[in-house]
Amino acid sequence: MERKELEKLGLSKEQIDNVLDMHHKEYDPISKELEAAKADLTSEKGKTSTQENTIKELKESLENFKDADPTT
């Protein structure tokens, strides 16, 4: 929501200020929550990538021992 849009509707400066204040009271906390969720998602994607790489490396290591004789 922008001041220009509200001016086009014919609202006074005081009305516009009040509307924008109400908008920011509702929007700002949600915006902060969204940014925190995005940061959490980025962190989890990094962890998942690391885990996938570890699994790949372990599978490759296991492949080296597939023909090994455990009795010797």
A tleap script that builds the chain and sets N, CA, C and O, in Angstrom:
source leaprc.protein.ff14SB
mol = sequence {
  NMET GLU ARG LYS GLU LEU GLU LYS LEU GLY
  LEU SER LYS GLU GLN ILE ASP ASN VAL LEU
  ASP MET HIE HIE LYS GLU TYR ASP PRO ILE
  SER LYS GLU LEU GLU ALA ALA LYS ALA ASP
  LEU THR SER GLU LYS GLY LYS THR SER THR
  GLN GLU ASN THR ILE LYS GLU LEU LYS GLU
  SER LEU GLU ASN PHE LYS ASP ALA ASP PRO
  THR CTHR
}
set mol.1.N position { 0.851 -1.161 0.000 }
set mol.1.CA position { 0.000 0.000 0.000 }
set mol.1.C position { 0.905 1.233 0.000 }
set mol.1.O position { 1.863 1.319 0.768 }
set mol.2.N position { 0.585 2.166 -0.862 }
set mol.2.CA position { 1.389 3.373 -0.974 }
set mol.2.C position { 0.531 4.613 -0.758 }
set mol.2.O position { -0.672 4.626 -1.021 }
set mol.3.N position { 1.190 5.640 -0.275 }
set mol.3.CA position { 0.529 6.916 0.000 }
set mol.3.C position { -0.165 7.445 -1.260 }
set mol.3.O position { -1.283 7.956 -1.183 }
set mol.4.N position { 0.490 7.324 -2.413 }
set mol.4.CA position { -0.069 7.842 -3.669 }
set mol.4.C position { -1.423 7.201 -3.986 }
set mol.4.O position { -2.343 7.868 -4.460 }
set mol.5.N position { -1.527 5.894 -3.714 }
set mol.5.CA position { -2.795 5.195 -3.973 }
set mol.5.C position { -3.915 5.777 -3.118 }
set mol.5.O position { -5.039 5.959 -3.583 }
set mol.6.N position { -3.588 6.064 -1.860 }
set mol.6.CA position { -4.600 6.601 -0.960 }
set mol.6.C position { -4.945 8.048 -1.305 }
set mol.6.O position { -6.088 8.475 -1.142 }
set mol.7.N position { -3.961 8.792 -1.778 }
set mol.7.CA position { -4.223 10.176 -2.209 }
set mol.7.C position { -5.188 10.193 -3.389 }
set mol.7.O position { -6.057 11.060 -3.476 }
set mol.8.N position { -5.030 9.228 -4.298 }
set mol.8.CA position { -5.921 9.132 -5.462 }
set mol.8.C position { -7.362 8.864 -5.039 }
set mol.8.O position { -8.305 9.236 -5.736 }
set mol.9.N position { -7.519 8.208 -3.881 }
set mol.9.CA position { -8.860 7.928 -3.369 }
set mol.9.C position { -9.488 9.143 -2.692 }
set mol.9.O position { -10.656 9.111 -2.306 }
set mol.10.N position { -8.709 10.209 -2.552 }
set mol.10.CA position { -9.232 11.439 -1.970 }
set mol.10.C position { -9.135 11.511 -0.458 }
set mol.10.O position { -9.803 12.338 0.163 }
set mol.11.N position { -8.321 10.666 0.145 }
set mol.11.CA position { -8.176 10.700 1.595 }
set mol.11.C position { -7.295 11.870 2.010 }
set mol.11.O position { -6.393 12.278 1.279 }
set mol.12.N position { -7.570 12.399 3.191 }
set mol.12.CA position { -6.763 13.501 3.721 }
set mol.12.C position { -5.434 12.954 4.223 }
set mol.12.O position { -5.265 11.744 4.375 }
set mol.13.N position { -4.485 13.866 4.481 }
set mol.13.CA position { -3.175 13.458 4.983 }
set mol.13.C position { -3.321 12.702 6.297 }
set mol.13.O position { -2.651 11.692 6.513 }
set mol.14.N position { -4.190 13.184 7.169 }
set mol.14.CA position { -4.404 12.531 8.466 }
set mol.14.C position { -4.979 11.123 8.280 }
set mol.14.O position { -4.546 10.177 8.939 }
set mol.15.N position { -5.946 10.994 7.386 }
set mol.15.CA position { -6.531 9.681 7.119 }
set mol.15.C position { -5.487 8.729 6.539 }
set mol.15.O position { -5.416 7.560 6.919 }
set mol.16.N position { -4.690 9.241 5.625 }
set mol.16.CA position { -3.653 8.419 5.011 }
set mol.16.C position { -2.655 7.958 6.068 }
set mol.16.O position { -2.270 6.790 6.097 }
set mol.17.N position { -2.238 8.883 6.936 }
set mol.17.CA position { -1.302 8.528 8.009 }
set mol.17.C position { -1.883 7.428 8.892 }
set mol.17.O position { -1.181 6.483 9.251 }
set mol.18.N position { -3.150 7.546 9.240 }
set mol.18.CA position { -3.792 6.543 10.091 }
set mol.18.C position { -3.888 5.181 9.391 }
set mol.18.O position { -3.628 4.141 9.998 }
set mol.19.N position { -4.258 5.202 8.130 }
set mol.19.CA position { -4.368 3.954 7.375 }
set mol.19.C position { -2.997 3.284 7.265 }
set mol.19.O position { -2.875 2.075 7.460 }
set mol.20.N position { -1.967 4.074 6.953 }
set mol.20.CA position { -0.629 3.507 6.823 }
set mol.20.C position { -0.104 2.993 8.156 }
set mol.20.O position { 0.579 1.970 8.195 }
set mol.21.N position { -0.412 3.683 9.246 }
set mol.21.CA position { -0.020 3.210 10.574 }
set mol.21.C position { -0.662 1.858 10.870 }
set mol.21.O position { 0.000 0.943 11.360 }
set mol.22.N position { -1.950 1.739 10.572 }
set mol.22.CA position { -2.658 0.474 10.802 }
set mol.22.C position { -2.050 -0.632 9.938 }
set mol.22.O position { -1.852 -1.761 10.388 }
set mol.23.N position { -1.764 -0.278 8.699 }
set mol.23.CA position { -1.183 -1.254 7.776 }
set mol.23.C position { 0.167 -1.750 8.302 }
set mol.23.O position { 0.432 -2.953 8.293 }
set mol.24.N position { 1.008 -0.840 8.754 }
set mol.24.CA position { 2.336 -1.226 9.238 }
set mol.24.C position { 2.261 -2.023 10.531 }
set mol.24.O position { 3.093 -2.900 10.760 }
set mol.25.N position { 1.292 -1.739 11.371 }
set mol.25.CA position { 1.135 -2.506 12.612 }
set mol.25.C position { 0.823 -3.966 12.307 }
set mol.25.O position { 1.271 -4.862 13.024 }
set mol.26.N position { 0.070 -4.205 11.264 }
set mol.26.CA position { -0.284 -5.568 10.877 }
set mol.26.C position { 0.816 -6.212 10.027 }
set mol.26.O position { 1.138 -7.388 10.199 }
set mol.27.N position { 1.378 -5.436 9.122 }
set mol.27.CA position { 2.304 -5.977 8.132 }
set mol.27.C position { 3.704 -6.233 8.689 }
set mol.27.O position { 4.296 -7.272 8.395 }
set mol.28.N position { 4.236 -5.324 9.474 }
set mol.28.CA position { 5.625 -5.430 9.935 }
set mol.28.C position { 5.912 -6.712 10.717 }
set mol.28.O position { 6.910 -7.374 10.431 }
set mol.29.N position { 5.079 -7.091 11.692 }
set mol.29.CA position { 5.366 -8.346 12.408 }
set mol.29.C position { 5.319 -9.571 11.491 }
set mol.29.O position { 6.119 -10.496 11.637 }
set mol.30.N position { 4.401 -9.570 10.571 }
set mol.30.CA position { 4.285 -10.693 9.634 }
set mol.30.C position { 5.499 -10.734 8.718 }
set mol.30.O position { 6.008 -11.807 8.396 }
set mol.31.N position { 5.951 -9.577 8.305 }
set mol.31.CA position { 7.130 -9.496 7.458 }
set mol.31.C position { 8.357 -10.034 8.195 }
set mol.31.O position { 9.171 -10.747 7.608 }
set mol.32.N position { 8.489 -9.698 9.468 }
set mol.32.CA position { 9.614 -10.193 10.265 }
set mol.32.C position { 9.536 -11.707 10.425 }
set mol.32.O position { 10.554 -12.394 10.346 }
set mol.33.N position { 8.342 -12.227 10.648 }
set mol.33.CA position { 8.166 -13.680 10.760 }
set mol.33.C position { 8.540 -14.370 9.447 }
set mol.33.O position { 9.157 -15.435 9.449 }
set mol.34.N position { 8.163 -13.760 8.343 }
set mol.34.CA position { 8.480 -14.329 7.038 }
set mol.34.C position { 9.985 -14.363 6.816 }
set mol.34.O position { 10.514 -15.362 6.329 }
set mol.35.N position { 10.672 -13.300 7.163 }
set mol.35.CA position { 12.122 -13.259 7.008 }
set mol.35.C position { 12.793 -14.312 7.892 }
set mol.35.O position { 13.753 -14.955 7.467 }
set mol.36.N position { 12.300 -14.489 9.104 }
set mol.36.CA position { 12.850 -15.514 9.999 }
set mol.36.C position { 12.615 -16.910 9.420 }
set mol.36.O position { 13.495 -17.768 9.489 }
set mol.37.N position { 11.444 -17.134 8.856 }
set mol.37.CA position { 11.135 -18.434 8.251 }
set mol.37.C position { 12.025 -18.691 7.038 }
set mol.37.O position { 12.463 -19.820 6.816 }
set mol.38.N position { 12.290 -17.658 6.260 }
set mol.38.CA position { 13.176 -17.809 5.100 }
set mol.38.C position { 14.590 -18.163 5.554 }
set mol.38.O position { 15.248 -19.010 4.948 }
set mol.39.N position { 15.054 -17.513 6.621 }
set mol.39.CA position { 16.389 -17.806 7.142 }
set mol.39.C position { 16.458 -19.244 7.652 }
set mol.39.O position { 17.445 -19.944 7.421 }
set mol.40.N position { 15.409 -19.681 8.346 }
set mol.40.CA position { 15.354 -21.070 8.829 }
set mol.40.C position { 15.381 -22.050 7.663 }
set mol.40.O position { 16.074 -23.066 7.717 }
set mol.41.N position { 14.640 -21.750 6.627 }
set mol.41.CA position { 14.592 -22.620 5.452 }
set mol.41.C position { 15.961 -22.712 4.784 }
set mol.41.O position { 16.397 -23.796 4.397 }
set mol.42.N position { 16.627 -21.589 4.653 }
set mol.42.CA position { 17.960 -21.580 4.064 }
set mol.42.C position { 18.916 -22.430 4.892 }
set mol.42.O position { 19.717 -23.188 4.345 }
set mol.43.N position { 18.831 -22.302 6.196 }
set mol.43.CA position { 19.677 -23.090 7.097 }
set mol.43.C position { 19.398 -24.580 6.939 }
set mol.43.O position { 20.327 -25.384 6.853 }
set mol.44.N position { 18.137 -24.944 6.901 }
set mol.44.CA position { 17.763 -26.354 6.761 }
set mol.44.C position { 18.178 -26.914 5.405 }
set mol.44.O position { 18.568 -28.078 5.307 }
set mol.45.N position { 18.098 -26.097 4.366 }
set mol.45.CA position { 18.548 -26.551 3.047 }
set mol.45.C position { 20.040 -26.851 3.078 }
set mol.45.O position { 20.496 -27.820 2.471 }
set mol.46.N position { 20.797 -26.020 3.788 }
set mol.46.CA position { 22.230 -26.255 3.923 }
set mol.46.C position { 22.511 -27.556 4.649 }
set mol.46.O position { 23.384 -28.326 4.249 }
set mol.47.N position { 21.764 -27.797 5.723 }
set mol.47.CA position { 21.941 -29.042 6.479 }
set mol.47.C position { 21.603 -30.248 5.614 }
set mol.47.O position { 22.309 -31.256 5.640 }
set mol.48.N position { 20.526 -30.144 4.852 }
set mol.48.CA position { 20.102 -31.243 3.986 }
set mol.48.C position { 21.170 -31.532 2.930 }
set mol.48.O position { 21.474 -32.690 2.644 }
set mol.49.N position { 21.723 -30.490 2.365 }
set mol.49.CA position { 22.766 -30.655 1.358 }
set mol.49.C position { 23.983 -31.360 1.955 }
set mol.49.O position { 24.558 -32.252 1.333 }
set mol.50.N position { 24.366 -30.958 3.154 }
set mol.50.CA position { 25.497 -31.593 3.837 }
set mol.50.C position { 25.203 -33.065 4.102 }
set mol.50.O position { 26.065 -33.921 3.903 }
set mol.51.N position { 23.998 -33.354 4.546 }
set mol.51.CA position { 23.623 -34.742 4.823 }
set mol.51.C position { 23.620 -35.578 3.544 }
set mol.51.O position { 24.061 -36.727 3.551 }
set mol.52.N position { 23.129 -35.009 2.461 }
set mol.52.CA position { 23.114 -35.730 1.194 }
set mol.52.C position { 24.534 -36.036 0.729 }
set mol.52.O position { 24.801 -37.124 0.217 }
set mol.53.N position { 25.443 -35.079 0.905 }
set mol.53.CA position { 26.833 -35.300 0.523 }
set mol.53.C position { 27.472 -36.388 1.395 }
set mol.53.O position { 28.230 -37.220 0.896 }
set mol.54.N position { 27.168 -36.377 2.678 }
set mol.54.CA position { 27.696 -37.397 3.579 }
set mol.54.C position { 27.201 -38.776 3.182 }
set mol.54.O position { 27.980 -39.729 3.159 }
set mol.55.N position { 25.938 -38.894 2.876 }
set mol.55.CA position { 25.362 -40.178 2.439 }
set mol.55.C position { 26.052 -40.652 1.167 }
set mol.55.O position { 26.391 -41.829 1.047 }
set mol.56.N position { 26.257 -39.758 0.231 }
set mol.56.CA position { 26.918 -40.106 -1.025 }
set mol.56.C position { 28.332 -40.616 -0.756 }
set mol.56.O position { 28.743 -41.634 -1.314 }
set mol.57.N position { 29.071 -39.913 0.095 }
set mol.57.CA position { 30.436 -40.325 0.426 }
set mol.57.C position { 30.455 -41.683 1.133 }
set mol.57.O position { 31.322 -42.516 0.867 }
set mol.58.N position { 29.499 -41.899 2.031 }
set mol.58.CA position { 29.440 -43.185 2.729 }
set mol.58.C position { 29.119 -44.327 1.769 }
set mol.58.O position { 29.678 -45.418 1.883 }
set mol.59.N position { 28.225 -44.075 0.832 }
set mol.59.CA position { 27.895 -45.103 -0.162 }
set mol.59.C position { 29.121 -45.431 -1.015 }
set mol.59.O position { 29.364 -46.594 -1.338 }
set mol.60.N position { 29.892 -44.401 -1.379 }
set mol.60.CA position { 31.096 -44.626 -2.171 }
set mol.60.C position { 32.119 -45.426 -1.360 }
set mol.60.O position { 32.776 -46.321 -1.892 }
set mol.61.N position { 32.248 -45.101 -0.082 }
set mol.61.CA position { 33.172 -45.837 0.788 }
set mol.61.C position { 32.733 -47.280 0.943 }
set mol.61.O position { 33.562 -48.190 0.929 }
set mol.62.N position { 31.447 -47.493 1.089 }
set mol.62.CA position { 30.916 -48.846 1.226 }
set mol.62.C position { 31.176 -49.665 -0.030 }
set mol.62.O position { 31.452 -50.863 0.042 }
set mol.63.N position { 31.088 -49.020 -1.160 }
set mol.63.CA position { 31.325 -49.697 -2.437 }
set mol.63.C position { 32.752 -50.263 -2.488 }
set mol.63.O position { 32.977 -51.313 -3.090 }
set mol.64.N position { 33.705 -49.581 -1.867 }
set mol.64.CA position { 35.094 -50.058 -1.847 }
set mol.64.C position { 35.245 -51.350 -1.057 }
set mol.64.O position { 36.195 -52.100 -1.280 }
set mol.65.N position { 34.342 -51.618 -0.157 }
set mol.65.CA position { 34.451 -52.796 0.706 }
set mol.65.C position { 33.452 -53.906 0.359 }
set mol.65.O position { 33.352 -54.889 1.093 }
set mol.66.N position { 32.738 -53.771 -0.712 }
set mol.66.CA position { 31.684 -54.750 -1.027 }
set mol.66.C position { 32.228 -56.159 -1.282 }
set mol.66.O position { 31.540 -57.141 -1.004 }
set mol.67.N position { 33.432 -56.271 -1.798 }
set mol.67.CA position { 34.013 -57.584 -2.081 }
set mol.67.C position { 34.950 -58.065 -0.982 }
set mol.67.O position { 35.601 -59.099 -1.129 }
set mol.68.N position { 35.021 -57.327 0.109 }
set mol.68.CA position { 35.947 -57.685 1.185 }
set mol.68.C position { 35.452 -58.934 1.910 }
set mol.68.O position { 34.246 -59.148 2.041 }
set mol.69.N position { 36.379 -59.744 2.372 }
set mol.69.CA position { 36.053 -60.957 3.111 }
set mol.69.C position { 36.116 -60.633 4.613 }
set mol.69.O position { 37.196 -60.357 5.134 }
set mol.70.N position { 34.988 -60.662 5.303 }
set mol.70.CA position { 34.973 -60.281 6.708 }
set mol.70.C position { 35.619 -61.317 7.625 }
set mol.70.O position { 35.839 -61.035 8.803 }
set mol.71.N position { 35.923 -62.498 7.116 }
set mol.71.CA position { 36.503 -63.535 7.961 }
set mol.71.C position { 38.008 -63.417 8.075 }
set mol.71.O position { 38.613 -64.132 8.874 }
set mol.72.N position { 38.629 -62.554 7.316 }
set mol.72.CA position { 40.085 -62.429 7.394 }
set mol.72.C position { 40.512 -61.223 8.158 }
set mol.72.O position { 41.709 -60.982 8.310 }
savepdb mol mol.pdb
quit
